[in-house]
Amino acid sequence: MTALSATRTLAVNLASSYANIVLMALITLLVVPIYVHTLGVSQWGVVALCMTVQGVLFSIDVALGPLMLRDVALAASRGRQQDMYRRFLRIYGGFALGLFVLVQLAVFGWQQLPSQAETASSDQLVWALRIVLVQFLFQFSNNAAIGYWNGLERQRFANLRIAAFLLVKHGLALLLVIFWQATAIAYLLPFATVCAIEFLLNYRRVRLDDRQVATQADTERAAPVTMAAVAVPEWRGFAAFGIAAGLGVLTTLIDRAYLSLA
């Protein structure tokens, strides 16, 4: 890759990343007020609580994300990026499934407390939390594909997919809360459903990339490299970084937690 080509790739990747930030800001400014007005304070409070729970769970990615970017880039230089993708898919999927089960059990235990009488509001909160945990299961696992493309300097491609699925999620959520029922469950259902579809489609796309790379490598195969040589074994450093960054993420969720409990 020439210096000009590398500069152009960097510029395009940066532009796509900033465009994604602008898109999320526009959604916050233009769409969220519609949700708040349509759902009302009570139902939006349930959504805010679910988003807070999900934000806390996603804070784990502040440690895994940088680690995957570096490992994929290193593995790609040796033609073993697919091995690294599968490795991190197991890591992301394992964390997602473990947290999904633990928090579901916590929700079930909370539901059995004597203070939690069987009311419509508490029952709806329980179902909203269960739905958002399904969303987390697929969305967190999907970070393996996003990290894979980012590690290969394909941020533009990854950002386009993120933006497309984000627009679909919000489009369906708006339709449901306006034309079906103005509840937190109606808001959360499209996000969980589309996240599952997004995970499957991204997994399929990475596998298609794998076949293309394998075809191109038939005539020039890289020397075998063990995963121990490819993996970057600096987990302690990233764990320390993850704890610090996680605390920073938690501070950004204070407003949502306050709104959900107000």
PDB file of C-alpha atoms in Angstrom:
ATOM      1  CA  MET A   1       0.000   0.000   0.000  1.00  0.00           C
ATOM      2  CA  THR A   2       1.445   3.359  -1.042  1.00  0.00           C
ATOM      3  CA  ALA A   3       1.609   6.353   1.285  1.00  0.00           C
ATOM      4  CA  LEU A   4      -1.115   8.113  -0.722  1.00  0.00           C
ATOM      5  CA  SER A   5      -3.372   5.077  -0.579  1.00  0.00           C
ATOM      6  CA  ALA A   6      -2.802   4.682   3.161  1.00  0.00           C
ATOM      7  CA  THR A   7      -3.615   8.354   3.730  1.00  0.00           C
ATOM      8  CA  ARG A   8      -6.795   8.064   1.669  1.00  0.00           C
ATOM      9  CA  THR A   9      -7.881   4.950   3.601  1.00  0.00           C
ATOM     10  CA  LEU A  10      -7.246   6.695   6.904  1.00  0.00           C
ATOM     11  CA  ALA A  11      -9.215   9.760   5.819  1.00  0.00           C
ATOM     12  CA  VAL A  12     -12.180   7.662   4.639  1.00  0.00           C
ATOM     13  CA  ASN A  13     -12.188   5.609   7.843  1.00  0.00           C
ATOM     14  CA  LEU A  14     -12.062   8.721  10.020  1.00  0.00           C
ATOM     15  CA  ALA A  15     -14.813  10.391   8.017  1.00  0.00           C
ATOM     16  CA  SER A  16     -17.081   7.340   8.336  1.00  0.00           C
ATOM     17  CA  SER A  17     -16.471   7.164  12.088  1.00  0.00           C
ATOM     18  CA  TYR A  18     -17.325  10.841  12.560  1.00  0.00           C
ATOM     19  CA  ALA A  19     -20.375  10.414  10.328  1.00  0.00           C
ATOM     20  CA  ASN A  20     -21.568   7.647  12.649  1.00  0.00           C
ATOM     21  CA  ILE A  21     -21.123   9.952  15.637  1.00  0.00           C
ATOM     22  CA  VAL A  22     -23.138  12.656  13.866  1.00  0.00           C
ATOM     23  CA  LEU A  23     -25.865  10.120  13.048  1.00  0.00           C
ATOM     24  CA  MET A  24     -26.158   9.050  16.695  1.00  0.00           C
ATOM     25  CA  ALA A  25     -26.260  12.688  17.771  1.00  0.00           C
ATOM     26  CA  LEU A  26     -29.054  13.408  15.279  1.00  0.00           C
ATOM     27  CA  ILE A  27     -31.024  10.415  16.559  1.00  0.00           C
ATOM     28  CA  THR A  28     -30.645  11.716  20.105  1.00  0.00           C
ATOM     29  CA  LEU A  29     -31.773  15.208  19.113  1.00  0.00           C
ATOM     30  CA  LEU A  30     -34.578  14.303  16.705  1.00  0.00           C
ATOM     31  CA  VAL A  31     -35.905  10.860  17.624  1.00  0.00           C
ATOM     32  CA  VAL A  32     -35.450  10.511  21.383  1.00  0.00           C
ATOM     33  CA  PRO A  33     -37.837  13.444  22.113  1.00  0.00           C
ATOM     34  CA  ILE A  34     -40.481  11.581  20.105  1.00  0.00           C
ATOM     35  CA  TYR A  35     -39.918   8.475  22.217  1.00  0.00           C
ATOM     36  CA  VAL A  36     -40.145  10.466  25.465  1.00  0.00           C
ATOM     37  CA  HIS A  37     -43.322  12.239  24.347  1.00  0.00           C
ATOM     38  CA  THR A  38     -44.972   9.049  23.075  1.00  0.00           C
ATOM     39  CA  LEU A  39     -43.960   6.704  25.879  1.00  0.00           C
ATOM     40  CA  GLY A  40     -44.331   9.145  28.744  1.00  0.00           C
ATOM     41  CA  VAL A  41     -42.153   9.516  31.805  1.00  0.00           C
ATOM     42  CA  SER A  42     -43.065   6.133  33.307  1.00  0.00           C
ATOM     43  CA  GLN A  43     -42.387   3.973  30.250  1.00  0.00           C
ATOM     44  CA  TRP A  44     -39.314   5.947  29.209  1.00  0.00           C
ATOM     45  CA  GLY A  45     -38.036   5.468  32.757  1.00  0.00           C
ATOM     46  CA  VAL A  46     -38.206   1.697  32.176  1.00  0.00           C
ATOM     47  CA  VAL A  47     -36.296   2.144  28.912  1.00  0.00           C
ATOM     48  CA  ALA A  48     -33.696   4.293  30.690  1.00  0.00           C
ATOM     49  CA  LEU A  49     -33.193   1.606  33.338  1.00  0.00           C
ATOM     50  CA  CYS A  50     -32.767  -1.073  30.658  1.00  0.00           C
ATOM     51  CA  MET A  51     -30.268   1.112  28.793  1.00  0.00           C
ATOM     52  CA  THR A  52     -28.352   1.639  32.036  1.00  0.00           C
ATOM     53  CA  VAL A  53     -28.138  -2.117  32.647  1.00  0.00           C
ATOM     54  CA  GLN A  54     -27.009  -2.669  29.081  1.00  0.00           C
ATOM     55  CA  GLY A  55     -24.437   0.133  29.330  1.00  0.00           C
ATOM     56  CA  VAL A  56     -22.920  -1.431  32.439  1.00  0.00           C
ATOM     57  CA  LEU A  57     -22.690  -4.816  30.713  1.00  0.00           C
ATOM     58  CA  PHE A  58     -21.140  -3.274  27.606  1.00  0.00           C
ATOM     59  CA  SER A  59     -18.424  -1.632  29.692  1.00  0.00           C
ATOM     60  CA  ILE A  60     -16.530  -4.939  29.428  1.00  0.00           C
ATOM     61  CA  ASP A  61     -15.811  -4.120  25.791  1.00  0.00           C
ATOM     62  CA  VAL A  62     -13.521  -1.247  26.770  1.00  0.00           C
ATOM     63  CA  ALA A  63     -10.957  -3.947  27.622  1.00  0.00           C
ATOM     64  CA  LEU A  64     -11.744  -6.449  24.860  1.00  0.00           C
ATOM     65  CA  GLY A  65     -12.106  -3.936  21.997  1.00  0.00           C
ATOM     66  CA  PRO A  66      -8.530  -2.547  21.910  1.00  0.00           C
ATOM     67  CA  LEU A  67      -7.122  -6.016  22.493  1.00  0.00           C
ATOM     68  CA  MET A  68      -8.997  -7.401  19.487  1.00  0.00           C
ATOM     69  CA  LEU A  69      -7.962  -4.533  17.204  1.00  0.00           C
ATOM     70  CA  ARG A  70      -4.301  -5.133  17.889  1.00  0.00           C
ATOM     71  CA  ASP A  71      -4.521  -8.919  17.708  1.00  0.00           C
ATOM     72  CA  VAL A  72      -6.459  -8.887  14.418  1.00  0.00           C
ATOM     73  CA  ALA A  73      -4.001  -6.445  12.859  1.00  0.00           C
ATOM     74  CA  LEU A  74      -1.079  -8.633  13.939  1.00  0.00           C
ATOM     75  CA  ALA A  75      -2.786 -11.818  12.764  1.00  0.00           C
ATOM     76  CA  ALA A  76      -3.674 -10.227   9.401  1.00  0.00           C
ATOM     77  CA  SER A  77       0.008  -9.559   8.734  1.00  0.00           C
ATOM     78  CA  ARG A  78       0.504 -13.318   8.939  1.00  0.00           C
ATOM     79  CA  GLY A  79      -2.626 -14.357   7.071  1.00  0.00           C
ATOM     80  CA  ARG A  80      -4.393 -15.695  10.174  1.00  0.00           C
ATOM     81  CA  GLN A  81      -7.057 -13.049  10.752  1.00  0.00           C
ATOM     82  CA  GLN A  82      -9.866 -15.598  10.532  1.00  0.00           C
ATOM     83  CA  ASP A  83      -8.357 -17.625  13.348  1.00  0.00           C
ATOM     84  CA  MET A  84      -8.304 -14.471  15.444  1.00  0.00           C
ATOM     85  CA  TYR A  85     -11.913 -13.688  14.558  1.00  0.00           C
ATOM     86  CA  ARG A  86     -13.038 -17.133  15.694  1.00  0.00           C
ATOM     87  CA  ARG A  87     -11.027 -16.762  18.883  1.00  0.00           C
ATOM     88  CA  PHE A  88     -12.640 -13.458  19.799  1.00  0.00           C
ATOM     89  CA  LEU A  89     -16.072 -14.663  18.735  1.00  0.00           C
ATOM     90  CA  ARG A  90     -15.734 -17.346  21.404  1.00  0.00           C
ATOM     91  CA  ILE A  91     -14.566 -14.732  23.920  1.00  0.00           C
ATOM     92  CA  TYR A  92     -17.327 -12.239  23.143  1.00  0.00           C
ATOM     93  CA  GLY A  93     -19.949 -14.967  22.907  1.00  0.00           C
ATOM     94  CA  GLY A  94     -18.779 -16.562  26.155  1.00  0.00           C
ATOM     95  CA  PHE A  95     -18.914 -13.266  28.053  1.00  0.00           C
ATOM     96  CA  ALA A  96     -22.308 -12.424  26.537  1.00  0.00           C
ATOM     97  CA  LEU A  97     -23.834 -15.810  27.347  1.00  0.00           C
ATOM     98  CA  GLY A  98     -22.416 -15.871  30.877  1.00  0.00           C
ATOM     99  CA  LEU A  99     -23.668 -12.373  31.705  1.00  0.00           C
ATOM    100  CA  PHE A 100     -26.994 -13.099  30.021  1.00  0.00           C
ATOM    101  CA  VAL A 101     -27.586 -16.117  32.283  1.00  0.00           C
ATOM    102  CA  LEU A 102     -26.353 -14.388  35.456  1.00  0.00           C
ATOM    103  CA  VAL A 103     -28.471 -11.272  35.006  1.00  0.00           C
ATOM    104  CA  GLN A 104     -31.516 -13.307  33.966  1.00  0.00           C
ATOM    105  CA  LEU A 105     -31.161 -15.270  37.205  1.00  0.00           C
ATOM    106  CA  ALA A 106     -30.783 -11.996  39.118  1.00  0.00           C
ATOM    107  CA  VAL A 107     -33.978 -10.671  37.520  1.00  0.00           C
ATOM    108  CA  PHE A 108     -35.782 -13.879  38.398  1.00  0.00           C
ATOM    109  CA  GLY A 109     -34.555 -13.684  41.997  1.00  0.00           C
ATOM    110  CA  TRP A 110     -35.602 -10.038  42.252  1.00  0.00           C
ATOM    111  CA  GLN A 111     -39.038 -10.990  40.919  1.00  0.00           C
ATOM    112  CA  GLN A 112     -39.476 -13.542  43.724  1.00  0.00           C
ATOM    113  CA  LEU A 113     -38.885 -11.022  46.515  1.00  0.00           C
ATOM    114  CA  PRO A 114     -41.944 -10.512  48.754  1.00  0.00           C
ATOM    115  CA  SER A 115     -41.809  -6.773  48.074  1.00  0.00           C
ATOM    116  CA  GLN A 116     -42.287  -7.389  44.367  1.00  0.00           C
ATOM    117  CA  ALA A 117     -45.995  -8.026  44.199  1.00  0.00           C
ATOM    118  CA  GLU A 118     -47.411  -9.302  40.938  1.00  0.00           C
ATOM    119  CA  THR A 119     -48.403  -5.974  39.400  1.00  0.00           C
ATOM    120  CA  ALA A 120     -48.612  -4.898  35.778  1.00  0.00           C
ATOM    121  CA  SER A 121     -45.773  -2.399  36.177  1.00  0.00           C
ATOM    122  CA  SER A 122     -43.331  -4.821  37.809  1.00  0.00           C
ATOM    123  CA  ASP A 123     -44.223  -7.546  35.319  1.00  0.00           C
ATOM    124  CA  GLN A 124     -43.580  -5.176  32.428  1.00  0.00           C
ATOM    125  CA  LEU A 125     -40.224  -4.134  33.891  1.00  0.00           C
ATOM    126  CA  VAL A 126     -39.202  -7.781  34.195  1.00  0.00           C
ATOM    127  CA  TRP A 127     -40.097  -8.496  30.570  1.00  0.00           C
ATOM    128  CA  ALA A 128     -38.339  -5.319  29.422  1.00  0.00           C
ATOM    129  CA  LEU A 129     -35.149  -6.411  31.223  1.00  0.00           C
ATOM    130  CA  ARG A 130     -35.374  -9.874  29.697  1.00  0.00           C
ATOM    131  CA  ILE A 131     -35.754  -8.413  26.213  1.00  0.00           C
ATOM    132  CA  VAL A 132     -32.827  -6.027  26.651  1.00  0.00           C
ATOM    133  CA  LEU A 133     -30.685  -8.957  27.826  1.00  0.00           C
ATOM    134  CA  VAL A 134     -31.506 -10.797  24.595  1.00  0.00           C
ATOM    135  CA  GLN A 135     -30.439  -7.682  22.722  1.00  0.00           C
ATOM    136  CA  PHE A 136     -27.193  -7.592  24.714  1.00  0.00           C
ATOM    137  CA  LEU A 137     -26.497 -11.267  23.986  1.00  0.00           C
ATOM    138  CA  PHE A 138     -26.467 -10.727  20.219  1.00  0.00           C
ATOM    139  CA  GLN A 139     -25.169  -7.161  20.120  1.00  0.00           C
ATOM    140  CA  PHE A 140     -22.170  -7.893  22.341  1.00  0.00           C
ATOM    141  CA  SER A 141     -21.341 -11.048  20.365  1.00  0.00           C
ATOM    142  CA  ASN A 142     -21.608  -8.978  17.188  1.00  0.00           C
ATOM    143  CA  ASN A 143     -18.676  -6.872  18.407  1.00  0.00           C
ATOM    144  CA  ALA A 144     -16.415  -9.702  17.242  1.00  0.00           C
ATOM    145  CA  ALA A 145     -17.346  -8.962  13.617  1.00  0.00           C
ATOM    146  CA  ILE A 146     -17.085  -5.186  14.086  1.00  0.00           C
ATOM    147  CA  GLY A 147     -13.700  -5.552  15.771  1.00  0.00           C
ATOM    148  CA  TYR A 148     -12.573  -7.874  12.985  1.00  0.00           C
ATOM    149  CA  TRP A 149     -13.334  -5.319  10.276  1.00  0.00           C
ATOM    150  CA  ASN A 150     -11.868  -2.454  12.285  1.00  0.00           C
ATOM    151  CA  GLY A 151      -8.698  -4.449  12.859  1.00  0.00           C
ATOM    152  CA  LEU A 152      -8.412  -4.896   9.078  1.00  0.00           C
ATOM    153  CA  GLU A 153      -8.804  -1.117   8.600  1.00  0.00           C
ATOM    154  CA  ARG A 154     -12.278  -1.553   7.117  1.00  0.00           C
ATOM    155  CA  GLN A 155     -13.926   0.968   9.398  1.00  0.00           C
ATOM    156  CA  ARG A 156     -15.937   2.449   6.539  1.00  0.00           C
ATOM    157  CA  PHE A 157     -17.531  -0.936   5.818  1.00  0.00           C
ATOM    158  CA  ALA A 158     -18.183  -1.608   9.523  1.00  0.00           C
ATOM    159  CA  ASN A 159     -19.635   1.864  10.109  1.00  0.00           C
ATOM    160  CA  LEU A 160     -21.969   1.581   7.134  1.00  0.00           C
ATOM    161  CA  ARG A 161     -23.386  -1.668   8.501  1.00  0.00           C
ATOM    162  CA  ILE A 162     -23.722  -0.217  11.994  1.00  0.00           C
ATOM    163  CA  ALA A 163     -25.535   2.841  10.648  1.00  0.00           C
ATOM    164  CA  ALA A 164     -27.852   0.809   8.412  1.00  0.00           C
ATOM    165  CA  PHE A 165     -28.930  -1.534  11.194  1.00  0.00           C
ATOM    166  CA  LEU A 166     -29.277   1.373  13.632  1.00  0.00           C
ATOM    167  CA  LEU A 167     -31.686   3.143  11.293  1.00  0.00           C
ATOM    168  CA  VAL A 168     -33.713  -0.054  10.853  1.00  0.00           C
ATOM    169  CA  LYS A 169     -33.929  -0.516  14.643  1.00  0.00           C
ATOM    170  CA  HIS A 170     -35.150   3.007  15.275  1.00  0.00           C
ATOM    171  CA  GLY A 171     -37.498   2.930  12.283  1.00  0.00           C
ATOM    172  CA  LEU A 172     -39.221  -0.213  13.563  1.00  0.00           C
ATOM    173  CA  ALA A 173     -39.250   1.057  17.146  1.00  0.00           C
ATOM    174  CA  LEU A 174     -40.975   4.277  16.076  1.00  0.00           C
ATOM    175  CA  LEU A 175     -43.578   2.333  14.119  1.00  0.00           C
ATOM    176  CA  LEU A 176     -44.358   0.051  17.042  1.00  0.00           C
ATOM    177  CA  VAL A 177     -44.580   2.694  19.769  1.00  0.00           C
ATOM    178  CA  ILE A 178     -46.717   4.986  17.585  1.00  0.00           C
ATOM    179  CA  PHE A 179     -49.006   2.500  15.841  1.00  0.00           C
ATOM    180  CA  TRP A 180     -49.006  -0.522  18.184  1.00  0.00           C
ATOM    181  CA  GLN A 181     -48.551   0.380  21.845  1.00  0.00           C
ATOM    182  CA  ALA A 182     -46.644   3.089  23.674  1.00  0.00           C
ATOM    183  CA  THR A 183     -44.699   0.795  26.000  1.00  0.00           C
ATOM    184  CA  ALA A 184     -41.084   0.030  26.777  1.00  0.00           C
ATOM    185  CA  ILE A 185     -41.578  -3.499  25.446  1.00  0.00           C
ATOM    186  CA  ALA A 186     -42.727  -2.173  22.063  1.00  0.00           C
ATOM    187  CA  TYR A 187     -39.621   0.014  21.964  1.00  0.00           C
ATOM    188  CA  LEU A 188     -37.192  -2.766  22.934  1.00  0.00           C
ATOM    189  CA  LEU A 189     -38.543  -5.622  20.796  1.00  0.00           C
ATOM    190  CA  PRO A 190     -37.243  -4.269  17.440  1.00  0.00           C
ATOM    191  CA  PHE A 191     -33.788  -3.707  18.915  1.00  0.00           C
ATOM    192  CA  ALA A 192     -33.527  -7.281  20.201  1.00  0.00           C
ATOM    193  CA  THR A 193     -34.898  -8.781  16.974  1.00  0.00           C
ATOM    194  CA  VAL A 194     -32.750  -6.714  14.614  1.00  0.00           C
ATOM    195  CA  CYS A 195     -29.651  -7.328  16.757  1.00  0.00           C
ATOM    196  CA  ALA A 196     -30.145 -11.086  16.312  1.00  0.00           C
ATOM    197  CA  ILE A 197     -30.485 -10.641  12.539  1.00  0.00           C
ATOM    198  CA  GLU A 198     -27.485  -8.298  12.474  1.00  0.00           C
ATOM    199  CA  PHE A 199     -25.323 -10.843  14.294  1.00  0.00           C
ATOM    200  CA  LEU A 200     -26.267 -13.628  11.867  1.00  0.00           C
ATOM    201  CA  LEU A 201     -25.738 -11.490   8.761  1.00  0.00           C
ATOM    202  CA  ASN A 202     -22.386 -10.159   9.990  1.00  0.00           C
ATOM    203  CA  TYR A 203     -21.242 -13.672  10.896  1.00  0.00           C
ATOM    204  CA  ARG A 204     -22.220 -14.831   7.412  1.00  0.00           C
ATOM    205  CA  ARG A 205     -20.371 -11.899   5.822  1.00  0.00           C
ATOM    206  CA  VAL A 206     -17.177 -12.656   7.745  1.00  0.00           C
ATOM    207  CA  ARG A 207     -17.387 -16.275   6.598  1.00  0.00           C
ATOM    208  CA  LEU A 208     -17.769 -15.090   2.998  1.00  0.00           C
ATOM    209  CA  ASP A 209     -14.672 -12.939   3.478  1.00  0.00           C
ATOM    210  CA  ASP A 210     -12.924 -16.055   4.771  1.00  0.00           C
ATOM    211  CA  ARG A 211     -13.695 -17.956   1.580  1.00  0.00           C
ATOM    212  CA  GLN A 212     -12.449 -15.091  -0.585  1.00  0.00           C
ATOM    213  CA  VAL A 213      -9.220 -14.845   1.399  1.00  0.00           C
ATOM    214  CA  ALA A 214      -8.750 -18.615   1.194  1.00  0.00           C
ATOM    215  CA  THR A 215      -9.190 -18.537  -2.577  1.00  0.00           C
ATOM    216  CA  GLN A 216      -6.652 -15.740  -2.980  1.00  0.00           C
ATOM    217  CA  ALA A 217      -4.201 -17.530  -0.703  1.00  0.00           C
ATOM    218  CA  ASP A 218      -4.170 -20.777  -2.699  1.00  0.00           C
ATOM    219  CA  THR A 219      -1.074 -19.658  -4.561  1.00  0.00           C
ATOM    220  CA  GLU A 220       0.618 -17.809  -1.710  1.00  0.00           C
ATOM    221  CA  ARG A 221      -0.119 -19.395   1.626  1.00  0.00           C
ATOM    222  CA  ALA A 222       1.335 -17.867   4.753  1.00  0.00           C
ATOM    223  CA  ALA A 223       3.598 -19.943   6.934  1.00  0.00           C
ATOM    224  CA  PRO A 224       1.732 -21.688   9.753  1.00  0.00           C
ATOM    225  CA  VAL A 225       1.576 -19.580  12.872  1.00  0.00           C
ATOM    226  CA  THR A 226       0.414 -20.833  16.238  1.00  0.00           C
ATOM    227  CA  MET A 227      -2.251 -18.855  18.043  1.00  0.00           C
ATOM    228  CA  ALA A 228       0.116 -18.399  20.959  1.00  0.00           C
ATOM    229  CA  ALA A 229       2.433 -16.469  18.650  1.00  0.00           C
ATOM    230  CA  VAL A 230      -0.394 -14.369  17.213  1.00  0.00           C
ATOM    231  CA  ALA A 231      -2.219 -13.537  20.421  1.00  0.00           C
ATOM    232  CA  VAL A 232      -0.950 -10.585  22.367  1.00  0.00           C
ATOM    233  CA  PRO A 233      -0.556 -11.839  25.939  1.00  0.00           C
ATOM    234  CA  GLU A 234      -0.912  -8.487  27.700  1.00  0.00           C
ATOM    235  CA  TRP A 235      -4.216  -9.217  29.377  1.00  0.00           C
ATOM    236  CA  ARG A 236      -3.198  -7.609  32.669  1.00  0.00           C
ATOM    237  CA  GLY A 237      -2.498  -4.258  31.057  1.00  0.00           C
ATOM    238  CA  PHE A 238      -5.803  -4.281  29.252  1.00  0.00           C
ATOM    239  CA  ALA A 239      -7.596  -5.429  32.393  1.00  0.00           C
ATOM    240  CA  ALA A 240      -6.243  -2.403  34.256  1.00  0.00           C
ATOM    241  CA  PHE A 241      -7.214  -0.162  31.349  1.00  0.00           C
ATOM    242  CA  GLY A 242     -10.626  -1.796  31.254  1.00  0.00           C
ATOM    243  CA  ILE A 243     -11.316  -1.100  34.931  1.00  0.00           C
ATOM    244  CA  ALA A 244     -10.402   2.574  34.565  1.00  0.00           C
ATOM    245  CA  ALA A 245     -12.366   2.977  31.343  1.00  0.00           C
ATOM    246  CA  GLY A 246     -15.277   1.074  32.841  1.00  0.00           C
ATOM    247  CA  LEU A 247     -15.492   3.562  35.701  1.00  0.00           C
ATOM    248  CA  GLY A 248     -15.562   6.321  33.105  1.00  0.00           C
ATOM    249  CA  VAL A 249     -18.420   4.605  31.288  1.00  0.00           C
ATOM    250  CA  LEU A 250     -20.373   4.231  34.522  1.00  0.00           C
ATOM    251  CA  THR A 251     -20.174   7.969  35.172  1.00  0.00           C
ATOM    252  CA  THR A 252     -21.814   8.619  31.803  1.00  0.00           C
ATOM    253  CA  LEU A 253     -24.759   6.426  32.839  1.00  0.00           C
ATOM    254  CA  ILE A 254     -25.608   8.359  35.998  1.00  0.00           C
ATOM    255  CA  ASP A 255     -28.188  10.500  34.221  1.00  0.00           C
ATOM    256  CA  ARG A 256     -30.019   7.445  32.857  1.00  0.00           C
ATOM    257  CA  ALA A 257     -29.994   5.735  36.232  1.00  0.00           C
ATOM    258  CA  TYR A 258     -31.378   8.868  37.879  1.00  0.00           C
ATOM    259  CA  LEU A 259     -34.133   9.192  35.266  1.00  0.00           C
ATOM    260  CA  SER A 260     -35.106   5.536  35.630  1.00  0.00           C
ATOM    261  CA  LEU A 261     -35.405   5.823  39.426  1.00  0.00           C
ATOM    262  CA  ALA A 262     -36.961   9.284  39.564  1.00  0.00           C
TER     263      ALA A 262
END
